[in-house]
Amino acid sequence: MIRLNPKYIPLLATALVLLAVFVTGSLLYPNFGTPRVAVNLLNDSAFVGVAAVGESFVILSGGIDLSVGSMVAFVGILIAKLLQVGWDPFLAMGVALCVGTAAGAVMGGLIHFFELPPFLVTLAGLFCLRGLGFVIYPESIGIDHPFYGQVLPQLSILVAPKAVLPFTAMCFLSSVVVGTFVASFTRFGRNVYAVGSNENSARLMGLPVGRTKITTYALASFFSALGGIVATFYMQSGNPASFVGLELDAIAAVVIGGTLLTGGVGFIPGTLMGVLILGLIQQIIIFNGTLNSWWTRIVIGALLLVFIVLQKLISRGGDRETLVAAK
Amino acid sequence: MIDWVSDLLFWIVFGSILLFLRGRRIFWTVGALGMLLLFNQFFTPGFFHLQVLDGHLYGSRIDVLNQGAKVMLLSLGMVLVIATGGVDLSVGAVMAIAAAVSSRLLVTEHLPAGFAIAAALVVSILAGAWNGVLVAGFGIQPIVATLVLMVAGRGVAQLITEGQIINFLDPTMVYLGNGHLFALPFTLTLVLLMLGLAFFLVRRTAVGLFIESVGDNAEASRYSGINARQVKFLVYAFSGFCAGLAGLVACSNIKSADANNIGLYLELDAILAVVVGGTSLQGGRFYLVGALVGGLFIQTLTTTLYARNVSSDISPVPKALVIIAVCLLQSESFRTRLARVVRPSERVLQPIGSRPPQKPITMTSHDSTES
């Protein structure tokens, strides 16, 4: 008999929920299972997904990043403004990524050096970035650069008849791949898991706790900034007032993806599935047409609850096992 | 001329309060508030202007008291939750639910205002109790358990209002957020009543001691026979009740229930108020009055920014900087670093930098006698 490692149970549960949601949608609506819907799903949830990959790292390290939504909006308006004054799009994106990563490093530094609670510091980051976005330009700016209008639509792959994988979806999928690689196959990734499991043990083992924490927040902000760039591809505009509450979607996706909010346990591919579950629920509600959008929030909340209770039960089971082993 | 005299009187009273509080934890919070007011006294024209219209007082300082009522009410519940080592992220959503329930019963179902208010409060206590069950019953981390209601709560509120913004004109409901009592806004009375209730609960009964011991060391308090679950359940329910009241005040202020926007980001303001008030997020010791003054501080900051024509969109930036500054000043490692850098002025910084415990900490000394 195959004995499943308990740490894979949340991942398995996530996969089952994803399957269940998809099957439900396919049974209810005849066109739901087509490749075109799948591609749309990837396109619609691309920027949330990229940001959620970064959020996974922070949550794995035992912290939390609330500045995601503001960062996405800030990067959007920054790029839109820079393009409006005639910058090269790649230079603008590079600047946006650098600014974002630097902001994350500052937050990480405040958290590490002054032992401030992560959610307060990133909360300040949320306020700061949201306000700075309005300082750049207080209203929505449309992007009509030729790169956005002509080059981007060509950067897509025909995956199936009538289904074109857009560039945004490719960004999303490659972020997941890069994130998985960094988390599971690098020294930094193992340090993140170690710090998230038990910071004191990690320090006693001689791991560079401070460097890991600061890098984690910088990396998370890098992914959030990348999410902001993907969002400009998707929206073709930048708006400082947009994406309020995106951080909640990102956190929900990470938790539904099987990552423990206490840190130390979880997988980046789980986050991919979590994002897809959220996206599918939205698609079902759109397909239905009579259900109102607030049902999305309620269903997401209910799913969150189920997963949190599940995690609790599993970790309790784990405790019991170690207790038995100790005896 | 009259303004000048009343300002002087205000500062004499404020100064003597500050003098009276010196050496206590709350001194720093009140002092920060004083600095902000002093800045306004000199640089924001009209901030200190008071006038009497129809027997009611009007002015920026009264506005602060009136608008700050929501945050102050929330922070009363929040401070107890934080004292047990938890945090309640759902208060904003609970505010929206309370507003939705009351205005739905009032407008759509044509029920009397008293009944609508009572029902809204009962629902918000139930919402708080739900959090309490998750935290105390299932043992889920507070930040996660309350996140569920934070995400779903606004959806529930919209379900109740059916996605509409419900307007009402019922005099009782409108009075709650806009009425005046003794020439001052009624909301102030409400806050003081709630402060009285909270004070009675935690300082006149053993509950306060239980809350602090659970927050300090849950395990040790369990061994000494305290029912930690019961205590946690109680504080979350109380926080729900406070959020419900704040929600009623918020919807009464604008005479309508907007499930999308009522209480948005107010949970953050409430947490900040508690932190500025001197309560550590680690749990343990808590300062009820400190949390209220912290709420006033945050509202004064917001009102100052409005009065100085800072756009409401940009105002989060200075707010964030102030939050970081206050948190840094409270951070032990920042103080020691600062003390190391500014060695020449060590004598001045010593009271902040390394305040030695002058006497053994006694559990019974709370707001009144601090080191």
PDB file of C-alpha atoms in Angstrom, chain A residues 64 66 70 110 113-117 119-121 123-132 134-135 138 244-245 247-248 251-252 255 261-262 292-295 297-298 300-302 304-305 308-309 312 316, chain B residues 87 89 130 134 137-141 143-145 147-148 150-152 154-156 158-159 162-163 229 264-265 268-269 271-272 275 281 313-314 316-317 319-321 323-324 327-328 331-334 337:
ATOM      1  CA  ILE A  64       2.706  37.970   5.107  1.00  0.00           C
ATOM      2  CA  LEU A  66      -0.281  42.935   2.265  1.00  0.00           C
ATOM      3  CA  SER A  70      -1.012  48.541  -4.194  1.00  0.00           C
ATOM      4  CA  LEU A 110      12.430  46.934   8.522  1.00  0.00           C
ATOM      5  CA  PHE A 113      16.424  44.664  11.662  1.00  0.00           C
ATOM      6  CA  PHE A 114      13.798  46.252  13.874  1.00  0.00           C
ATOM      7  CA  GLU A 115      11.752  43.131  14.552  1.00  0.00           C
ATOM      8  CA  LEU A 116       8.528  44.801  13.469  1.00  0.00           C
ATOM      9  CA  PRO A 117       5.526  42.591  12.723  1.00  0.00           C
ATOM     10  CA  PHE A 119       1.776  42.639   8.555  1.00  0.00           C
ATOM     11  CA  LEU A 120       2.233  46.135  10.008  1.00  0.00           C
ATOM     12  CA  VAL A 121       5.228  46.924   7.803  1.00  0.00           C
ATOM     13  CA  LEU A 123       0.458  47.448   5.637  1.00  0.00           C
ATOM     14  CA  ALA A 124       2.468  50.647   5.674  1.00  0.00           C
ATOM     15  CA  GLY A 125       3.819  49.564   2.287  1.00  0.00           C
ATOM     16  CA  LEU A 126       0.232  49.163   1.092  1.00  0.00           C
ATOM     17  CA  PHE A 127      -0.648  52.727   2.138  1.00  0.00           C
ATOM     18  CA  CYS A 128       2.605  54.174   0.813  1.00  0.00           C
ATOM     19  CA  LEU A 129       2.482  52.583  -2.635  1.00  0.00           C
ATOM     20  CA  ARG A 130      -1.215  53.332  -3.052  1.00  0.00           C
ATOM     21  CA  GLY A 131      -0.575  57.001  -2.275  1.00  0.00           C
ATOM     22  CA  LEU A 132       2.562  57.206  -4.429  1.00  0.00           C
ATOM     23  CA  PHE A 134      -1.762  58.818  -6.996  1.00  0.00           C
ATOM     24  CA  VAL A 135       1.252  61.131  -6.762  1.00  0.00           C
ATOM     25  CA  PRO A 138      -4.299  60.668 -10.113  1.00  0.00           C
ATOM     26  CA  VAL A 244      -7.881  47.214  -4.211  1.00  0.00           C
ATOM     27  CA  GLY A 245      -7.957  44.016  -2.184  1.00  0.00           C
ATOM     28  CA  GLU A 247      -3.688  40.906  -1.769  1.00  0.00           C
ATOM     29  CA  LEU A 248      -6.643  39.021  -0.295  1.00  0.00           C
ATOM     30  CA  ILE A 251      -3.391  35.117   0.017  1.00  0.00           C
ATOM     31  CA  ALA A 252      -6.584  33.099  -0.537  1.00  0.00           C
ATOM     32  CA  VAL A 255      -3.899  29.077   1.258  1.00  0.00           C
ATOM     33  CA  LEU A 261      -0.140  30.197   6.812  1.00  0.00           C
ATOM     34  CA  THR A 262       2.189  29.438   9.696  1.00  0.00           C
ATOM     35  CA  ASN A 292     -24.230  38.084  -8.622  1.00  0.00           C
ATOM     36  CA  SER A 293     -20.560  38.823  -8.306  1.00  0.00           C
ATOM     37  CA  TRP A 294     -20.663  38.899  -4.487  1.00  0.00           C
ATOM     38  CA  TRP A 295     -21.214  35.137  -4.509  1.00  0.00           C
ATOM     39  CA  ARG A 297     -16.448  36.401  -2.259  1.00  0.00           C
ATOM     40  CA  ILE A 298     -18.693  34.075  -0.272  1.00  0.00           C
ATOM     41  CA  ILE A 300     -13.897  31.986  -1.778  1.00  0.00           C
ATOM     42  CA  GLY A 301     -14.450  32.572   1.949  1.00  0.00           C
ATOM     43  CA  ALA A 302     -16.105  29.179   2.343  1.00  0.00           C
ATOM     44  CA  LEU A 304     -10.720  29.265   2.631  1.00  0.00           C
ATOM     45  CA  LEU A 305     -12.522  27.986   5.716  1.00  0.00           C
ATOM     46  CA  ILE A 308      -7.895  26.087   6.946  1.00  0.00           C
ATOM     47  CA  VAL A 309      -9.848  23.513   8.949  1.00  0.00           C
ATOM     48  CA  LYS A 312      -5.599  22.193  11.141  1.00  0.00           C
ATOM     49  CA  ARG A 316      -3.078  17.860  14.503  1.00  0.00           C
TER      50      ARG A 316
ATOM     51  CA  VAL B  87      -6.043  40.006  15.899  1.00  0.00           C
ATOM     52  CA  LEU B  89      -9.252  41.384  10.643  1.00  0.00           C
ATOM     53  CA  TRP B 130     -18.146  32.811  14.734  1.00  0.00           C
ATOM     54  CA  LEU B 134     -12.831  29.270  14.900  1.00  0.00           C
ATOM     55  CA  GLY B 137     -12.874  26.039  19.344  1.00  0.00           C
ATOM     56  CA  PHE B 138     -10.780  24.878  16.405  1.00  0.00           C
ATOM     57  CA  GLY B 139      -7.536  26.477  17.556  1.00  0.00           C
ATOM     58  CA  ILE B 140      -6.963  28.218  14.215  1.00  0.00           C
ATOM     59  CA  GLN B 141      -4.496  31.122  14.050  1.00  0.00           C
ATOM     60  CA  ILE B 143      -5.145  36.153  11.544  1.00  0.00           C
ATOM     61  CA  VAL B 144      -6.312  33.264   9.368  1.00  0.00           C
ATOM     62  CA  ALA B 145      -9.602  32.590  11.101  1.00  0.00           C
ATOM     63  CA  LEU B 147      -9.482  36.431   7.252  1.00  0.00           C
ATOM     64  CA  VAL B 148     -12.338  34.086   6.306  1.00  0.00           C
ATOM     65  CA  MET B 150     -13.015  39.444   6.093  1.00  0.00           C
ATOM     66  CA  VAL B 151     -13.219  37.897   2.622  1.00  0.00           C
ATOM     67  CA  ALA B 152     -16.731  36.497   2.856  1.00  0.00           C
ATOM     68  CA  ARG B 154     -18.639  41.823   2.463  1.00  0.00           C
ATOM     69  CA  GLY B 155     -20.240  39.275   0.146  1.00  0.00           C
ATOM     70  CA  VAL B 156     -22.748  38.404   2.872  1.00  0.00           C
ATOM     71  CA  GLN B 158     -24.158  42.545  -0.287  1.00  0.00           C
ATOM     72  CA  LEU B 159     -26.358  39.498  -0.229  1.00  0.00           C
ATOM     73  CA  GLU B 162     -29.180  42.600  -2.626  1.00  0.00           C
ATOM     74  CA  GLY B 163     -26.341  44.654  -4.051  1.00  0.00           C
ATOM     75  CA  ARG B 229     -11.093  29.169  25.242  1.00  0.00           C
ATOM     76  CA  LEU B 264     -13.164  49.549   4.168  1.00  0.00           C
ATOM     77  CA  TYR B 265      -9.625  49.501   5.610  1.00  0.00           C
ATOM     78  CA  LEU B 268      -6.202  48.530   9.747  1.00  0.00           C
ATOM     79  CA  ASP B 269      -6.910  51.879  11.412  1.00  0.00           C
ATOM     80  CA  ILE B 271      -5.089  47.876  14.728  1.00  0.00           C
ATOM     81  CA  LEU B 272      -2.917  50.967  14.323  1.00  0.00           C
ATOM     82  CA  VAL B 275      -0.506  49.786  18.548  1.00  0.00           C
ATOM     83  CA  LEU B 281       0.856  42.942  19.159  1.00  0.00           C
ATOM     84  CA  ASP B 313      -5.852  59.736  -2.420  1.00  0.00           C
ATOM     85  CA  ILE B 314      -2.362  60.818  -1.368  1.00  0.00           C
ATOM     86  CA  PRO B 316      -2.111  57.285   2.908  1.00  0.00           C
ATOM     87  CA  VAL B 317       1.575  58.143   2.315  1.00  0.00           C
ATOM     88  CA  LYS B 319      -0.086  57.983   7.346  1.00  0.00           C
ATOM     89  CA  ALA B 320       2.205  55.102   6.435  1.00  0.00           C
ATOM     90  CA  LEU B 321       5.298  57.107   7.395  1.00  0.00           C
ATOM     91  CA  ILE B 323       2.891  54.300  11.366  1.00  0.00           C
ATOM     92  CA  ILE B 324       6.455  53.218  10.649  1.00  0.00           C
ATOM     93  CA  CYS B 327       6.379  51.341  15.369  1.00  0.00           C
ATOM     94  CA  LEU B 328      10.105  52.044  15.197  1.00  0.00           C
ATOM     95  CA  SER B 331      10.671  48.659  18.738  1.00  0.00           C
ATOM     96  CA  GLU B 332      13.179  47.666  21.385  1.00  0.00           C
ATOM     97  CA  SER B 333      15.995  46.981  18.916  1.00  0.00           C
ATOM     98  CA  PHE B 334      15.528  50.346  17.194  1.00  0.00           C
ATOM     99  CA  ARG B 337      20.481  51.090  18.026  1.00  0.00           C
TER     100      ARG B 337
END
